Coordinates of C-alpha atoms and ligand atoms in Angstrom, one line a residue:
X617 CA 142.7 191.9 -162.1
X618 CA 146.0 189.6 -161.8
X619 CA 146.9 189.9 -158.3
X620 CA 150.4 187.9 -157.1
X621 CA 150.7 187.0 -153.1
X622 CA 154.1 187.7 -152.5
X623 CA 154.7 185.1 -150.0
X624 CA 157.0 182.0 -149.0
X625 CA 154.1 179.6 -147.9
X626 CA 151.0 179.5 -149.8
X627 CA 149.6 176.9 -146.4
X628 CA 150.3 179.8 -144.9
X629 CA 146.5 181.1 -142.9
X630 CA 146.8 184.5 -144.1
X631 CA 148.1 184.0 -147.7
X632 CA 145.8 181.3 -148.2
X633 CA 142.8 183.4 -147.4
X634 CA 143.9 186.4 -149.2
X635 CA 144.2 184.1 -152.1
X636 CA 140.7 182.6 -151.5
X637 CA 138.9 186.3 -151.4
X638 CA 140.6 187.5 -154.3
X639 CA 139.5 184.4 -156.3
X640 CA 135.7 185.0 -154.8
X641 CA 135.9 188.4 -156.7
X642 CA 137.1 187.1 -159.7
X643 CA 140.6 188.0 -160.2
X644 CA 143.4 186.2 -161.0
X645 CA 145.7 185.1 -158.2
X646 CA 149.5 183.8 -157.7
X647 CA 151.1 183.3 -155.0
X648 CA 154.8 184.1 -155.5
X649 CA 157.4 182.9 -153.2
X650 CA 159.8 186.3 -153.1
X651 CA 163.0 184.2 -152.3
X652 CA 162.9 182.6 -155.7
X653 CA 162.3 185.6 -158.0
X654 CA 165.4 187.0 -159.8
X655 CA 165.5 190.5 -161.0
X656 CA 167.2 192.1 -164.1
X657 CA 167.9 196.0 -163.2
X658 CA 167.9 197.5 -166.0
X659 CA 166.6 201.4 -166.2
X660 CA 164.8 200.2 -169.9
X661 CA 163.0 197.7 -169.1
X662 CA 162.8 196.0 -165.5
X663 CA 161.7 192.4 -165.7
X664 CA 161.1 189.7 -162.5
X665 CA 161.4 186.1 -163.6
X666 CA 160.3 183.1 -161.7
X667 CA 161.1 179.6 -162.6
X668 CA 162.6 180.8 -166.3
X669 CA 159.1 182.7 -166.8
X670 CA 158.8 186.4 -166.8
X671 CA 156.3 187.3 -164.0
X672 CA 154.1 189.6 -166.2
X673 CA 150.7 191.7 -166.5
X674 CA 150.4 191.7 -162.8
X675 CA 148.6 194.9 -161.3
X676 CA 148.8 194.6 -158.0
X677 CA 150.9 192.7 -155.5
X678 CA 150.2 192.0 -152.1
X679 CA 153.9 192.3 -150.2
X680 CA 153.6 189.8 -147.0
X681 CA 157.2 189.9 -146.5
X682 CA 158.3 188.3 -143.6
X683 CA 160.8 189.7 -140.7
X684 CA 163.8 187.1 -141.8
X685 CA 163.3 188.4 -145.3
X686 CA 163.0 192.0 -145.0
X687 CA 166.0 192.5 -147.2
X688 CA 165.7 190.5 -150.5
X689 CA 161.7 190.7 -150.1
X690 CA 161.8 194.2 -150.1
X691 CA 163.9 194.6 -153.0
X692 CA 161.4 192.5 -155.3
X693 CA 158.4 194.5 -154.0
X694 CA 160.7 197.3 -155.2
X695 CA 161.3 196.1 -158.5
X696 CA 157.6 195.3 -159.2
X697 CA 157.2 199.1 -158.2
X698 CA 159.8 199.9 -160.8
X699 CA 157.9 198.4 -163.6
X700 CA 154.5 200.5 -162.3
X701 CA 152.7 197.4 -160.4
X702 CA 151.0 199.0 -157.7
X703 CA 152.0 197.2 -154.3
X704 CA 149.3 197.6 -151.6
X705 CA 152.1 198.4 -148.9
X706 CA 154.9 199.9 -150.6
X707 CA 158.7 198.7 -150.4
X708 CA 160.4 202.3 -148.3
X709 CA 157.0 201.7 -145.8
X710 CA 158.1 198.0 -145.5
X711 CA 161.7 198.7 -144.6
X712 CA 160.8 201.7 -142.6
X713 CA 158.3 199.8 -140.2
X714 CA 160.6 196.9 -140.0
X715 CA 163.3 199.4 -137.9
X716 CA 161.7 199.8 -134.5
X717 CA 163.8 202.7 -133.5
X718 CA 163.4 204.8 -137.0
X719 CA 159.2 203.5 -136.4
X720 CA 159.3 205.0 -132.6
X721 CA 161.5 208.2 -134.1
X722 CA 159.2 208.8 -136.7
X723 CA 156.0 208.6 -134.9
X724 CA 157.5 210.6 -131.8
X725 CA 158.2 213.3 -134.4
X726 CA 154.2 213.5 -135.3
X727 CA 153.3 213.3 -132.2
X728 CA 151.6 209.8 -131.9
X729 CA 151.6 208.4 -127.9
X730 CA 154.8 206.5 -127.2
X731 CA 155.8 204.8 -123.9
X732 CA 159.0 206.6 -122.4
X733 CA 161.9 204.9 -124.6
X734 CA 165.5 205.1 -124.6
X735 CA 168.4 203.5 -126.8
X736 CA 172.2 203.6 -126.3
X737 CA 174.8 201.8 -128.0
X738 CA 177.0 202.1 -125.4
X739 CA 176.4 200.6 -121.7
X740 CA 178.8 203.1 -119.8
X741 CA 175.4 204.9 -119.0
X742 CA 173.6 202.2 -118.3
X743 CA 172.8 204.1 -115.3
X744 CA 171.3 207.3 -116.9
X745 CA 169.7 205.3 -119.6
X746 CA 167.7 203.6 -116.6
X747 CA 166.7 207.1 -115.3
X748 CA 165.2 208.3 -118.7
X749 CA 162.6 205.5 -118.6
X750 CA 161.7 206.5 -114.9
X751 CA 163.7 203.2 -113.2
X752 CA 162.5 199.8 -112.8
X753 CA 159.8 198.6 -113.4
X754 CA 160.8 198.5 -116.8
X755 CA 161.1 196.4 -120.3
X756 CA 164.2 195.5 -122.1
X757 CA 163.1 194.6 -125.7
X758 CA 165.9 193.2 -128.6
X759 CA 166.0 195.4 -131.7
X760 CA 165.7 192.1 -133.9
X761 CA 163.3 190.0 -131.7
X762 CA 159.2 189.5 -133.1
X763 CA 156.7 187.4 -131.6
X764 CA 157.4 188.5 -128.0
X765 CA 160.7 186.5 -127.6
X766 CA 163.0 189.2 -127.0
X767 CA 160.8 191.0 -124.4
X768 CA 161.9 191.2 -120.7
X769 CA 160.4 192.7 -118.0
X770 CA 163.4 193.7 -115.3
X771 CA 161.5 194.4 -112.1
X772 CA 163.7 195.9 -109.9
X773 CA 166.6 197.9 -110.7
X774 CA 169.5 195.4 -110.0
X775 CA 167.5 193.3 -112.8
X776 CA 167.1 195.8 -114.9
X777 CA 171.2 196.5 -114.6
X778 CA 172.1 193.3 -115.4
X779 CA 169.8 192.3 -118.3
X780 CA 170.6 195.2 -120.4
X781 CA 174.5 194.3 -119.3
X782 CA 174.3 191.1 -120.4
X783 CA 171.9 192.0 -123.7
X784 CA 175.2 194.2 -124.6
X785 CA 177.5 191.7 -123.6
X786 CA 176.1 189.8 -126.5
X787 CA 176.5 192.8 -128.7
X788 CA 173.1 193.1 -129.7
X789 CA 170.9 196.7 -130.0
X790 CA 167.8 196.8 -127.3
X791 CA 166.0 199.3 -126.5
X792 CA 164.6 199.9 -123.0
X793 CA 161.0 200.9 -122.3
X794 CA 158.7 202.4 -119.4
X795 CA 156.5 199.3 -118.0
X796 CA 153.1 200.0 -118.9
X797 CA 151.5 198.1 -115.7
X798 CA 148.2 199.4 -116.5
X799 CA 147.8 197.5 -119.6
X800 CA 147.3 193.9 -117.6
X801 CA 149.5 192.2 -119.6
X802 CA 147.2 192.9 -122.8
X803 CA 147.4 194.9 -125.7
X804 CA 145.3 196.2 -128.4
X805 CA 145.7 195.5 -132.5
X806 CA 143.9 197.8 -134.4
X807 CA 144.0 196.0 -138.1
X808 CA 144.0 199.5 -140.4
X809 CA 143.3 199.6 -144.5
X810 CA 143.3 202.4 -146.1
X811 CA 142.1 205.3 -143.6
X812 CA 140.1 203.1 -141.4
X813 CA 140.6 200.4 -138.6
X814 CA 138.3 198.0 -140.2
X815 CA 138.8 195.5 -137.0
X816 CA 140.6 195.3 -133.7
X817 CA 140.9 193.1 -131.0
X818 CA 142.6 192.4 -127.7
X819 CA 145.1 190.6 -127.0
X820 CA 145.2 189.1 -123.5
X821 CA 148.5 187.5 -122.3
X822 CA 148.8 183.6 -120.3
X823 CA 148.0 183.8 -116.6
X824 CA 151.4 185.1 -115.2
X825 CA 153.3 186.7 -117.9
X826 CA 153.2 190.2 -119.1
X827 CA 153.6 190.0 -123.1
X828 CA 149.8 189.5 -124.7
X829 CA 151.4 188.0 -128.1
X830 CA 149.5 184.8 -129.3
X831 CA 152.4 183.0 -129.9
X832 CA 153.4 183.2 -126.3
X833 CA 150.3 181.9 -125.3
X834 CA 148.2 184.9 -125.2
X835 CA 144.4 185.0 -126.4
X836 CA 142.5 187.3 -128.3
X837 CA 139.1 189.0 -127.6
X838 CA 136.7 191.3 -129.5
X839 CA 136.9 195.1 -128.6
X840 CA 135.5 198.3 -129.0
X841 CA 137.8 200.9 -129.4
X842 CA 137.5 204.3 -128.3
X843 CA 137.6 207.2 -130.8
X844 CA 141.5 208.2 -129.5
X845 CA 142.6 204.5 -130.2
X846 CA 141.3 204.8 -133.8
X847 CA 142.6 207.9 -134.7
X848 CA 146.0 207.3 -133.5
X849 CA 146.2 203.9 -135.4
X850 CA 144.8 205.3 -138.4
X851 CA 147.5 208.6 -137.9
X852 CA 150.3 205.8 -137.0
X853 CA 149.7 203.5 -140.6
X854 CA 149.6 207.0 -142.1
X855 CA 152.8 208.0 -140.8
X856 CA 154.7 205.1 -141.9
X857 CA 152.9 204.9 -145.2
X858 CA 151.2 201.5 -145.1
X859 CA 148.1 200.9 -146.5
X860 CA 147.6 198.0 -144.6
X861 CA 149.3 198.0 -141.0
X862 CA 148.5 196.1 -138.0
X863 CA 148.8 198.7 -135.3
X864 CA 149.5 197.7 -131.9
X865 CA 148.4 200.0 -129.0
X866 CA 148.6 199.8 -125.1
X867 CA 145.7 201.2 -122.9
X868 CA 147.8 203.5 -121.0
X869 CA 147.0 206.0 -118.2
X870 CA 148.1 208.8 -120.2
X871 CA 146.5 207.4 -123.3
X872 CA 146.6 204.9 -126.2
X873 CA 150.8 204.5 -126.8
X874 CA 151.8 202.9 -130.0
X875 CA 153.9 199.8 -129.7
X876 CA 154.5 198.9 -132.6
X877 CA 153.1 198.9 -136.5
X878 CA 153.5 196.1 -138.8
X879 CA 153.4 196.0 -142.2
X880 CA 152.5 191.8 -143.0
X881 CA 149.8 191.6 -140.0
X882 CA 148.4 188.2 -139.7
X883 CA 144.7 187.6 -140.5
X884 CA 144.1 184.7 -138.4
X885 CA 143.4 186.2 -135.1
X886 CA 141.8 188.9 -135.9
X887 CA 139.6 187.2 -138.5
X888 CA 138.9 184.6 -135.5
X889 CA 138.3 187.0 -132.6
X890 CA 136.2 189.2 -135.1
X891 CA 134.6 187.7 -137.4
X892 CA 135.2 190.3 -140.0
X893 CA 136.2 189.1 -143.5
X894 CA 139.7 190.9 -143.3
X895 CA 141.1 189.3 -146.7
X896 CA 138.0 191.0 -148.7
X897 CA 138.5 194.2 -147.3
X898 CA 142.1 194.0 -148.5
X899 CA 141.1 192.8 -152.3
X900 CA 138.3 195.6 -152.1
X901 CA 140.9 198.0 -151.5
X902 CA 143.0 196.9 -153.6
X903 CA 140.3 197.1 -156.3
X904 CA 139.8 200.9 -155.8
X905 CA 143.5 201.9 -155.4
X906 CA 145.3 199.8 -158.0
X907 CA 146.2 201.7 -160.9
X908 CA 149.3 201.1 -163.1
X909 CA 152.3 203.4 -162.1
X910 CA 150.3 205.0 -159.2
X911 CA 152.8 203.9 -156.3
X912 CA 154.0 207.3 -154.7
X913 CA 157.9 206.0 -154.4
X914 CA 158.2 204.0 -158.0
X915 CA 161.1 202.2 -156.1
X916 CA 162.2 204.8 -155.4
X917 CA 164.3 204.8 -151.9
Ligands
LIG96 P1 157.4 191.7 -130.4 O1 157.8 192.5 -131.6 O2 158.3 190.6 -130.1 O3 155.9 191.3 -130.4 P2 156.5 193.8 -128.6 O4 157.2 195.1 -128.4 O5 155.2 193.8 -129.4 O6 157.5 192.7 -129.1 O7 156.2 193.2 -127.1 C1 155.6 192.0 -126.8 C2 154.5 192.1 -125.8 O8 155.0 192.6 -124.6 C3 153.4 193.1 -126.2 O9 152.4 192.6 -127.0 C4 152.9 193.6 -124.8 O10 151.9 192.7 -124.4 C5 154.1 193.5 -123.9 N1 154.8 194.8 -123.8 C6 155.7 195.3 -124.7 N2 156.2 196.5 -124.3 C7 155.5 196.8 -123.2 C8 155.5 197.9 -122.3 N3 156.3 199.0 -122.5 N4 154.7 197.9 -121.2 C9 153.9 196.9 -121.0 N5 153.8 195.8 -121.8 C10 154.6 195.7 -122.9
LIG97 MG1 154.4 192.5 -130.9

């Protein structure tokens, strides 16, 4: 098969070993940089050039679109849709995940575990919004922020006042969250392809602070997951329509809730903690799925 990466760093760990495992099974591989592709819509005939080339004969792309690109990246996985190349996480499932409070609203309405969440635009109710989450302890997260950065923990109600004041002050969307103490500062990603969590580990966050992502200083751990945890990660990839999704789960007292799901989940960690071959799971799939014309949207949405 002719398989493109679509991705801004071929160095990059996880498009690198994608690229590798792909080549072990013989296909054809390019890795495309989304940023430089330009598109000619056109309901005839919809073409992506590259470089003055037409990007061609592909039949499967493999979208691993980063946050800061969401918008244009999204719009070439689209157009590759558009001209029937089957993209193994489709462009409406990208966009979809990539809004945390559409994501929560969308798996509330399924019924997938959740910790206690409230959003307002306005801060007159500051107060009330407080309340809904069960009071402080509790965490403040920015709509926009990724890799843990916009994640505060406001421990006492005063704190927990004045963060999401100031948070508004700066005219930015947060959303505040029950404090899932029980988790010890550790999480659990369940890496899911098709119907199956093919590996998972946990993450384990720096002596001292309570957000487990590696980039924060966290470190990650084999686990065994319990029947609940897989089901709700396989249900919560479903939900969103990704066929590959990093699905990230806290051990609560009243069950596995769903954090998050993400649509370009990196392989290194869980490649490392694991020692699955995640990349050749992903070409495998791809190699039983990919069939011209068979994504469900078309580009559409
Ligand atoms: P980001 O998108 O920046 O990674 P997350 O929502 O994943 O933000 O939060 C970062 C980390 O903070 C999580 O991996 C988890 O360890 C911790 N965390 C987030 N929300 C909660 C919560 N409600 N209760 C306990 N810990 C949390
Ligand atoms: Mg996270």
């Amino acid at each position: 098969m002719k398989i493109g990466i679509l991705s801004r760093n071929p160095e990059l760990y996880s498009t690198n070993r994608l690229a590798e495992a792909a080549r072990e099974r013989d296909h054809e591989v390019k890795v495309i940089d989304p940023l430089r592709c330009y598109m000619n819509i056109t309901s005839h005939r919809p073409t992506i050039s590259l470089k003055g080339e037409l990007l061609e004969g592909y039949d499967a792309v493999i979208p691993r679109i980063g946050a800061s690109i969401t918008f244009y990246g999204t719009a070439v996985v689209r157009q590759f849709e558009m001209m029937g190349v089957y993209s193994v996480n489709e462009s409406v499932a990208i966009t979809r995940s990539r809004d945390k409070l559409r994501s929560l609203q969308l798996l509330a309405r399924k019924g997938i575990g959740l910790p206690v969440t409230g959003f307002a635009h306005s801060t007159v109710y500051t107060q009330d919004l407080i309340n809904i989450v069960r009071g402080a302890p509790l965490v403040i997260k920015l709509l926009e922020g990724t890799q843990g950065i916009g994640v505060v923990l406001a421990e006492t109600q005063n704190a927990a006042e004045s963060v999401i004041e100031a948070f508004r002050g700066l005219k930015t969307n947060i959303l505040v969250q029950e404090f899932i103490k029980e988790a010890n500062s550790s999480d659990i990603r369940c890496f899911v392809v098709g119907s199956k969590v093919i590996a998972a580990m946990k993450r384990v966050g720096k002596e001292g602070d309570f957000r487990s992502n590696v980039h924060r200083g966290g470190t990650v751990h084999k686990v065994k997951i319990t029947p609940e945890e897989r089901s709700t990660a396989v249900r919560a990839a479903k939900i969103m329509g990704l066929n590959v999704a990093g699905v990230d789960i806290l051990r609560s007292n009243h069950g596995p809730v769903v954090m998050e799901v993400n649509s370009s989940p990196g392989l290194r960690g869980i490649e490392t903690a694991t020692g699955i071959n995640v990349a050749r799971t992903i070409v495998e799939f791809i190699e039983k799925n990919a069939r011209q014309g068979k994504t469900n949207t078309k580009g559409r949405g």
